[in-house]
Short mmCIF file of C-alpha atoms and ligand atoms in Angstrom, two decimals:
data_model
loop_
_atom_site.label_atom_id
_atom_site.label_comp_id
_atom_site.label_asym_id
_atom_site.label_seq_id
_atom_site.Cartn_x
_atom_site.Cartn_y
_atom_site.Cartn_z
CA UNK B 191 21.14 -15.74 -2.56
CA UNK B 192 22.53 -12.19 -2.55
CA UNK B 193 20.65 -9.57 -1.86
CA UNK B 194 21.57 -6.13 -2.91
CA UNK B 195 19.47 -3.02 -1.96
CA UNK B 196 18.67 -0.17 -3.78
CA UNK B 197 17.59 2.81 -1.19
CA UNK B 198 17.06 6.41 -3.61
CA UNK B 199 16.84 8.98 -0.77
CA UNK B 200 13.58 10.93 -0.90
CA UNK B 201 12.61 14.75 0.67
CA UNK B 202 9.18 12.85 1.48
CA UNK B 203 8.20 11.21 4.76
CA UNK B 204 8.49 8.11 3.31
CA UNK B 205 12.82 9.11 3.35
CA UNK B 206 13.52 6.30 0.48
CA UNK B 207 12.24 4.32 -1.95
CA UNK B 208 13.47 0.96 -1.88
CA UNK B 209 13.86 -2.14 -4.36
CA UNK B 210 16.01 -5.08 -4.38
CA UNK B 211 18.25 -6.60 -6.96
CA UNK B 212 18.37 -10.21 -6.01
CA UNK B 213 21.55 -12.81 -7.49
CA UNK B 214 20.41 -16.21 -7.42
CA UNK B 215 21.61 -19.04 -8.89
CA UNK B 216 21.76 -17.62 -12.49
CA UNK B 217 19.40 -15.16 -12.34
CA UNK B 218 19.57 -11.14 -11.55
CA UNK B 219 15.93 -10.24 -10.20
CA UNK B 220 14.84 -6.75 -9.65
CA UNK B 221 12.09 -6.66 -7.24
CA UNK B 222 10.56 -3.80 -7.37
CA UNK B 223 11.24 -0.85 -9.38
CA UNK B 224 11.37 2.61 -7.57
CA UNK B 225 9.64 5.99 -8.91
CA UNK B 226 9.96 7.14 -12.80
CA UNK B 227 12.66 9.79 -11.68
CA UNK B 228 16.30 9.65 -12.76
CA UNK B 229 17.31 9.63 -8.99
CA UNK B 230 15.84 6.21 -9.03
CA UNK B 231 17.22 5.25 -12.36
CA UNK B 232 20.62 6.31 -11.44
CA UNK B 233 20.34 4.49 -8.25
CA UNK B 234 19.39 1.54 -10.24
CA UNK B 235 22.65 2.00 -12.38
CA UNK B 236 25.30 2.79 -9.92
CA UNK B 237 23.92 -0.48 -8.04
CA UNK B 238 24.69 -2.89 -10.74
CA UNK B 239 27.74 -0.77 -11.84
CA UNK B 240 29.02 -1.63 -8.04
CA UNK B 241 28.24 -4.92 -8.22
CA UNK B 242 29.99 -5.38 -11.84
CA UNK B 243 26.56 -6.16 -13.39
CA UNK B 244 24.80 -4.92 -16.64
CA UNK B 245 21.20 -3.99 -17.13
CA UNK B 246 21.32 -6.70 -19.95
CA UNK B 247 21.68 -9.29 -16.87
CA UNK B 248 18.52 -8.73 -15.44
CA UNK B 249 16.69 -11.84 -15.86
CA UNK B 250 12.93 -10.86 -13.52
CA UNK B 251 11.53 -8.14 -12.14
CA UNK B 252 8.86 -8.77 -9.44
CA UNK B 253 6.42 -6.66 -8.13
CA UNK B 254 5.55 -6.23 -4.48
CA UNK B 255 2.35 -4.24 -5.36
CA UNK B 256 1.10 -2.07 -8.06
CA UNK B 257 1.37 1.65 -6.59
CA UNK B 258 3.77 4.46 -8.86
CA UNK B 259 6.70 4.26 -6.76
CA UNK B 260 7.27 0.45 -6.70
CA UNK B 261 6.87 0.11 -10.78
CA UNK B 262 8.35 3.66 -11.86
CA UNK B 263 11.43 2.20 -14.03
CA UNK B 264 9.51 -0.72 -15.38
CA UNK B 265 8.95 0.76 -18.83
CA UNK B 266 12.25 2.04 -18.91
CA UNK B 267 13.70 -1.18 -18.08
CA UNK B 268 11.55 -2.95 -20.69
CA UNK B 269 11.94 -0.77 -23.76
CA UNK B 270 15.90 -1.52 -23.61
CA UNK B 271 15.48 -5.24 -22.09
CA UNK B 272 12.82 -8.38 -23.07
CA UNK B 273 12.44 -8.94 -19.47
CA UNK B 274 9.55 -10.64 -17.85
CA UNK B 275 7.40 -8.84 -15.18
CA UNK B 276 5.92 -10.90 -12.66
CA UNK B 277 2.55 -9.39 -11.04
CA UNK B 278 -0.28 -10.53 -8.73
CA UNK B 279 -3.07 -11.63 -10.65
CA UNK B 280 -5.14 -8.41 -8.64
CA UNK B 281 -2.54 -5.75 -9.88
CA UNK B 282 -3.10 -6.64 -13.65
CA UNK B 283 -6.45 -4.04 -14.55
CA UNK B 284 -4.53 -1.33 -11.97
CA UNK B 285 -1.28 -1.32 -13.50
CA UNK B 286 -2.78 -1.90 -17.30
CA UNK B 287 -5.05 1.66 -16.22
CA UNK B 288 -7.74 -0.64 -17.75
CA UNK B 289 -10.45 2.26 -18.65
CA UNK B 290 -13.70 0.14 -17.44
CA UNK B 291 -11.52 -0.47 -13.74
CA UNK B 292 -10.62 3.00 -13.64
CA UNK B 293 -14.23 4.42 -14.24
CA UNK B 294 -15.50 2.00 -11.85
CA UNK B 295 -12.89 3.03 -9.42
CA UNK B 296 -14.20 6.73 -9.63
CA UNK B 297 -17.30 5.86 -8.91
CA UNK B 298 -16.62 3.84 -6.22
CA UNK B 299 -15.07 6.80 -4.26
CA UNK B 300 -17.39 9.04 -5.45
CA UNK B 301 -20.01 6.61 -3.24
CA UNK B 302 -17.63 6.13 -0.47
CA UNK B 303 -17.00 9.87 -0.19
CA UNK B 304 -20.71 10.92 -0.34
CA UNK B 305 -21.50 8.26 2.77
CA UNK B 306 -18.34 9.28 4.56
CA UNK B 307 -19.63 13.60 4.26
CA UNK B 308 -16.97 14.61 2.44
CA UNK B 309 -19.67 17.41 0.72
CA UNK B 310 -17.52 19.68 -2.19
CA UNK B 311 -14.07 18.32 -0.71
CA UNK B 312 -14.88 14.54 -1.92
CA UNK B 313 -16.57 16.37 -4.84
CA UNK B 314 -12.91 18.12 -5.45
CA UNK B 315 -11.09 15.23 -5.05
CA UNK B 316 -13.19 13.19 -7.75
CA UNK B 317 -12.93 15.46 -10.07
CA UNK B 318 -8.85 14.99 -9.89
CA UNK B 319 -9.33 11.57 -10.31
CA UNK B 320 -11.58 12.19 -13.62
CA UNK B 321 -8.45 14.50 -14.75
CA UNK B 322 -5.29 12.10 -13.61
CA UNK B 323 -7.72 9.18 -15.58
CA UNK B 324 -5.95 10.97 -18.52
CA UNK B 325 -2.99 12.81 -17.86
CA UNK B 326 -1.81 9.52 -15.85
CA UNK B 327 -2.13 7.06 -19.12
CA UNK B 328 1.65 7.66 -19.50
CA UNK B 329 2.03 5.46 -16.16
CA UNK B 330 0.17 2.75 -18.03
CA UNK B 331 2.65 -0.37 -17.78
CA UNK B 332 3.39 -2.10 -21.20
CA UNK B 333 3.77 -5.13 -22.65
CA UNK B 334 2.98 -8.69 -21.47
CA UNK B 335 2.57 -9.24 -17.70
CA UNK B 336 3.66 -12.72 -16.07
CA UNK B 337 0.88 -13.84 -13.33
CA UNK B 338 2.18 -15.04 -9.93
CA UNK B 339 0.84 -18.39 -8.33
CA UNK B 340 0.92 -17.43 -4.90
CA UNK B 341 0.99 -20.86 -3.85
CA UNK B 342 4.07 -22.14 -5.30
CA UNK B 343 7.57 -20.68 -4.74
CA UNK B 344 8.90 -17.91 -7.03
CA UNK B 345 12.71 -18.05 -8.08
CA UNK B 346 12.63 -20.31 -4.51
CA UNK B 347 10.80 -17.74 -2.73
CA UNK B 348 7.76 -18.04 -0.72
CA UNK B 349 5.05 -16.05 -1.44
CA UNK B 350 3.11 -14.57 1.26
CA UNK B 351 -0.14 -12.58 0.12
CA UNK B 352 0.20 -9.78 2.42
CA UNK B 353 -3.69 -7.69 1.39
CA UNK B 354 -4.25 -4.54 3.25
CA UNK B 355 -1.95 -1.76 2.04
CA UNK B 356 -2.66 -2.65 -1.75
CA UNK B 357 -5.34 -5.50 -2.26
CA UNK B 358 -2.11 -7.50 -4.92
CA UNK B 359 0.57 -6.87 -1.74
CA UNK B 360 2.42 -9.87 -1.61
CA UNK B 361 6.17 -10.73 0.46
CA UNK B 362 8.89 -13.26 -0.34
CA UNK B 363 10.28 -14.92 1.80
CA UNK B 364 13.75 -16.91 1.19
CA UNK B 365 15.21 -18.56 4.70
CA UNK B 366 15.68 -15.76 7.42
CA UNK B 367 14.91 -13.06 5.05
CA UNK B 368 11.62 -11.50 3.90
CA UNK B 369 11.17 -8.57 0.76
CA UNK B 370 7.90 -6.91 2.59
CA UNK B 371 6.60 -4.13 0.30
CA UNK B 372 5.07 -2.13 2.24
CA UNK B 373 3.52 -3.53 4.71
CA UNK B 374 6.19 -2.76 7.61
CA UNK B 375 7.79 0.13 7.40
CA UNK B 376 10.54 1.46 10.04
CA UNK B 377 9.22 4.96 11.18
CA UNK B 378 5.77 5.40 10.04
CA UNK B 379 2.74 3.34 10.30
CA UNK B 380 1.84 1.90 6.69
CA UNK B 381 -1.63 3.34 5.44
CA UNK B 382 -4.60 0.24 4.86
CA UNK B 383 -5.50 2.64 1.50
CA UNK B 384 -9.33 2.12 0.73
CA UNK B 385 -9.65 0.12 -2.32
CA UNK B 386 -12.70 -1.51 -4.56
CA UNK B 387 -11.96 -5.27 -5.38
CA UNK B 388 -12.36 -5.99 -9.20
CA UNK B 389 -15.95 -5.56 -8.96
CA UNK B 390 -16.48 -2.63 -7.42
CA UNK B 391 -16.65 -3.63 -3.86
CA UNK B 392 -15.27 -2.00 -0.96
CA UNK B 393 -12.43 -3.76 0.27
CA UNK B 394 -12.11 -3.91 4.21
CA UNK B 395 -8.58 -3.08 4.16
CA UNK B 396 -8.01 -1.91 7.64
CA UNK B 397 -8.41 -5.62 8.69
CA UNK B 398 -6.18 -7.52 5.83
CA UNK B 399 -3.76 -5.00 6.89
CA UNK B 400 -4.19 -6.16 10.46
CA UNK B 401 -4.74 -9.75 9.03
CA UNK B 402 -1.46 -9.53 7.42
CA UNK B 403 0.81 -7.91 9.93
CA UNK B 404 -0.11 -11.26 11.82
CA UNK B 405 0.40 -13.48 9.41
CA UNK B 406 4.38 -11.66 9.20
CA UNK B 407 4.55 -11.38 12.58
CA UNK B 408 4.32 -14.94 12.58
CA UNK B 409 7.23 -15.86 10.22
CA UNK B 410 10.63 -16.78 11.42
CA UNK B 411 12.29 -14.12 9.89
CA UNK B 412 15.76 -11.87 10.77
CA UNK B 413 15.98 -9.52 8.06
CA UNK B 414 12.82 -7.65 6.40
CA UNK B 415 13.60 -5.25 3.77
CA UNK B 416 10.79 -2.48 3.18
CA UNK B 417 9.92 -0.55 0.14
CA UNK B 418 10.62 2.99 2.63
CA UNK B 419 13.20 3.56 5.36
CA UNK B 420 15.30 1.16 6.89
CA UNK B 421 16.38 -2.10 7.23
CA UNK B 422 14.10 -4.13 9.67
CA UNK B 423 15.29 -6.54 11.96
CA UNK B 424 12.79 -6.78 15.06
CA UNK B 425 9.99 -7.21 12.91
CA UNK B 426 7.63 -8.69 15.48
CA UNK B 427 7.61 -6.13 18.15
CA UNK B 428 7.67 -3.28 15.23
CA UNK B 429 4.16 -5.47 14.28
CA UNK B 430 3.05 -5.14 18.20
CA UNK B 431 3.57 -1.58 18.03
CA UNK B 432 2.17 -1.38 15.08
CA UNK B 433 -1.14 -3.30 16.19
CA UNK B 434 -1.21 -1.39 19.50
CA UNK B 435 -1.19 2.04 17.22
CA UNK B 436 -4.19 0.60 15.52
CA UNK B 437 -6.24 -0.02 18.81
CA UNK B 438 -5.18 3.24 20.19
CA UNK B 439 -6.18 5.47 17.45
CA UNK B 440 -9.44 3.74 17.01
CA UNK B 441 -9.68 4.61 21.59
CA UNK B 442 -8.87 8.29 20.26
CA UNK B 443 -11.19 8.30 17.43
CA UNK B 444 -14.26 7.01 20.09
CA UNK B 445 -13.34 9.95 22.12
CA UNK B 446 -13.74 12.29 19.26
CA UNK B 447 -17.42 10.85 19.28
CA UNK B 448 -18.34 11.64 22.81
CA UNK B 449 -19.62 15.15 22.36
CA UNK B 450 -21.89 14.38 19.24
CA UNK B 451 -22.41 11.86 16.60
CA UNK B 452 -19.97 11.97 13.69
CA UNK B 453 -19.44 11.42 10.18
CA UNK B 454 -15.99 9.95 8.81
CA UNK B 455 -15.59 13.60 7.33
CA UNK B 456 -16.31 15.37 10.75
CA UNK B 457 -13.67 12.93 12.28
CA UNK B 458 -11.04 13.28 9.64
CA UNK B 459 -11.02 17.15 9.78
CA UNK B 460 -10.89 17.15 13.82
CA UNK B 461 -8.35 14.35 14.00
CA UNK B 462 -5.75 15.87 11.04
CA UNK B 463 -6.66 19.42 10.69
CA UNK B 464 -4.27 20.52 7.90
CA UNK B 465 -3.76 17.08 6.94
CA UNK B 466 -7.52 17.00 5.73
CA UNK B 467 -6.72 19.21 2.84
CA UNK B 468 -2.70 18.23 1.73
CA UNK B 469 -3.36 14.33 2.24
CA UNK B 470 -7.32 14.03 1.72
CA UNK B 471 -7.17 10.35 0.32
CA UNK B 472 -4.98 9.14 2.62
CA UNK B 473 -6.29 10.98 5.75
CA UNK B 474 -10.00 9.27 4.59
CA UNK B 475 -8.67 5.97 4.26
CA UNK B 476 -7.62 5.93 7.36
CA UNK B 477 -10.04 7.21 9.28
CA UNK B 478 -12.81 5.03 7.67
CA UNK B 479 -10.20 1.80 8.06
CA UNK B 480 -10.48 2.53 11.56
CA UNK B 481 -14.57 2.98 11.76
CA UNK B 482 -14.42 -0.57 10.22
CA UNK B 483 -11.82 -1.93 13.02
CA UNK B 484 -13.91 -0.12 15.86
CA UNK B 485 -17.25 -1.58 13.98
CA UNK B 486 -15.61 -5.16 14.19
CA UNK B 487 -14.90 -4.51 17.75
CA UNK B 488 -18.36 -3.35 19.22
CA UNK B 489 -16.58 0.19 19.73
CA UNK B 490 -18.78 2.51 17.81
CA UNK B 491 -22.16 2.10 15.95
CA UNK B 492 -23.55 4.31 12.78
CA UNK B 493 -26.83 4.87 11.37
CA UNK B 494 -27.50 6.56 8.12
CA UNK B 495 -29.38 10.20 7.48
CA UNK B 496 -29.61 11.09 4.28
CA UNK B 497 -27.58 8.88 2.50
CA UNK B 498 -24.18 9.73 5.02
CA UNK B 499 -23.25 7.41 7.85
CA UNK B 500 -22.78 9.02 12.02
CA UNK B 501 -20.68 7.02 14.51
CA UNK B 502 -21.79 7.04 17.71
CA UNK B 503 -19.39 5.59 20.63
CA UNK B 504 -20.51 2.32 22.22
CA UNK B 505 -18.65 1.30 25.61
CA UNK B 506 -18.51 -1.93 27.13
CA UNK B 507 -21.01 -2.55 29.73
CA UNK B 508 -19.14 -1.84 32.95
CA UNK B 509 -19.55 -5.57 34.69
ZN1 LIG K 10 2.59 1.33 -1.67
#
């Protein structure tokens, strides 16, 4: 197996997005498929132009997880190409845009926002959701999408369903070698994003994230190749560090509580500041991930006025 990376350098914090052409036995897999920009096309070319490949020889492409820069070129690909796309059965309604997901989806946030605090900035950020539900139908992806059985191997990959980041993450694994999404990425800490499952219920992604960062930490593995940033090839302290972050920001986030009790909202705003407003979404998720972790833990408690949720800290008893 040959593994060729595709790394399109990115202004953003995320510094690259990354996806894999894969040579194996006779087939040419793309997994993954990098942002709908022609920096990410062209990487895409040059890549099998270096390797004396065609676009024609693409045989797969495989999908880590559904978000917009890990399935950008897969129309492209597809309108030149009769390629098969292979998908976690969970990504199918979010990469379709299927309208009775998406509405749910809205309303789901709208709830999670209103219990969280958010007031008019969770009202704000609803109504872009209401607007992207159209202008975003372009992203839809088209044409037939192959289901993945996790539980068999995949062009002689493992599969390894890797929940937390996106509910469909999955990572294949051939011998030493692991494609991880992202799950694990180099210099930042990958967000657990807040997600509904296919019914409308809140996902608790902060723990499959931690769930799954086990589970990979656990694999005998040299080389892991992310979806951002580098190479990775000391996966399982990267995963300690990772799981230490986790514990410490949720020790921050029950100092935050000391003074008075808090709503996710009141925590988010104290704890990012300007983040609150340029990265709302993200900046939520991960502040109500964490009141789930420290909830699991015995480290904070909430009760509910008026339909919103305020964390109190809880200590352990000193002994
Ligand atoms: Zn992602």
């Amino acid at each position: 197996m040959k593994i060729i990376p595709i790394h399109v350098k990115t202004e953003r914090a995320l510094r690259s997005f990354n996806f894999y052409l894969v040579q194996h036995s006779n087939e040419l897999i793309l997994i993954d498929a990098g942002y709908d920009t022609e920096d990410c096309w062209n990487g895409l070319v040059e890549a099998l132009q270096t390797h004396h490949l065609q676009l024609s020889d693409l045989t797969a492409i495989v999908l880590t997880h559904h978000h917009p820069d890990h399935v950008g070129l897969v129309n492209r690909i597809r309108k030149q190409l009769d390629v098969p796309l292979y998908v976690h059965p969970e990504s199918v309604h979010r990469l379709t845009r299927e309208p009775a997901f998406m509405e749910m989806r809205i309303n789901f946030y709208k709830a999670l926002y209103q219990q969280a605090g958010c007031g008019a900035f969770g009202e704000k950020q609803i109504d872009r959701l209401q607007r992207s539900k159209e202008t975003n139908i372009g992203n839809r992806i088209e044409g037939e999408l192959t289901l993945i059985d996790v539980t068999k191997p995949l062009f002689d990959f493992d599969l390894v369903e890797t929940p937390g980041h996106a509910p469909d993450q999955i990572a294949l694994q051939y011998d030493d070698i692991l494609i991880s999404g992202d799950l694990l990425i180099h210099h930042i800490s990958s967000n657990a994003l807040i997600e509904p499952d296919t019914h409308g219920n809140r996902l608790f992604t902060m723990q499959q994230h931690i769930n799954s960062l086990q589970t990979v930490q656990q694999l005998d593995v040299q080389t892991v190749y992310p979806g951002h940033g580098s190479v990775i090839t000391n996966h399982q302290a990267l995963i300690q560090e990772r799981l230490l972050g986790i514990q410490q920001k949720a020790e921050h986030l029950r100092e935050l509580m000391l003074q008075k009790p808090m709503t996710a909202n009141d925590l988010a705003i104290t704890m990012y500041q300007k983040r609150y407003e340029t990265q709302f979404p993200l900046v939520m998720s991960e502040i109500i991930g964490h009141l789930d972790y420290m909830e699991s833990k015995n480290m904070t408690m909430k009760t509910e006025k008026d339909g919103v949720f305020e964390f109190e800290p809880v200590f352990d008893r000193v002994k």
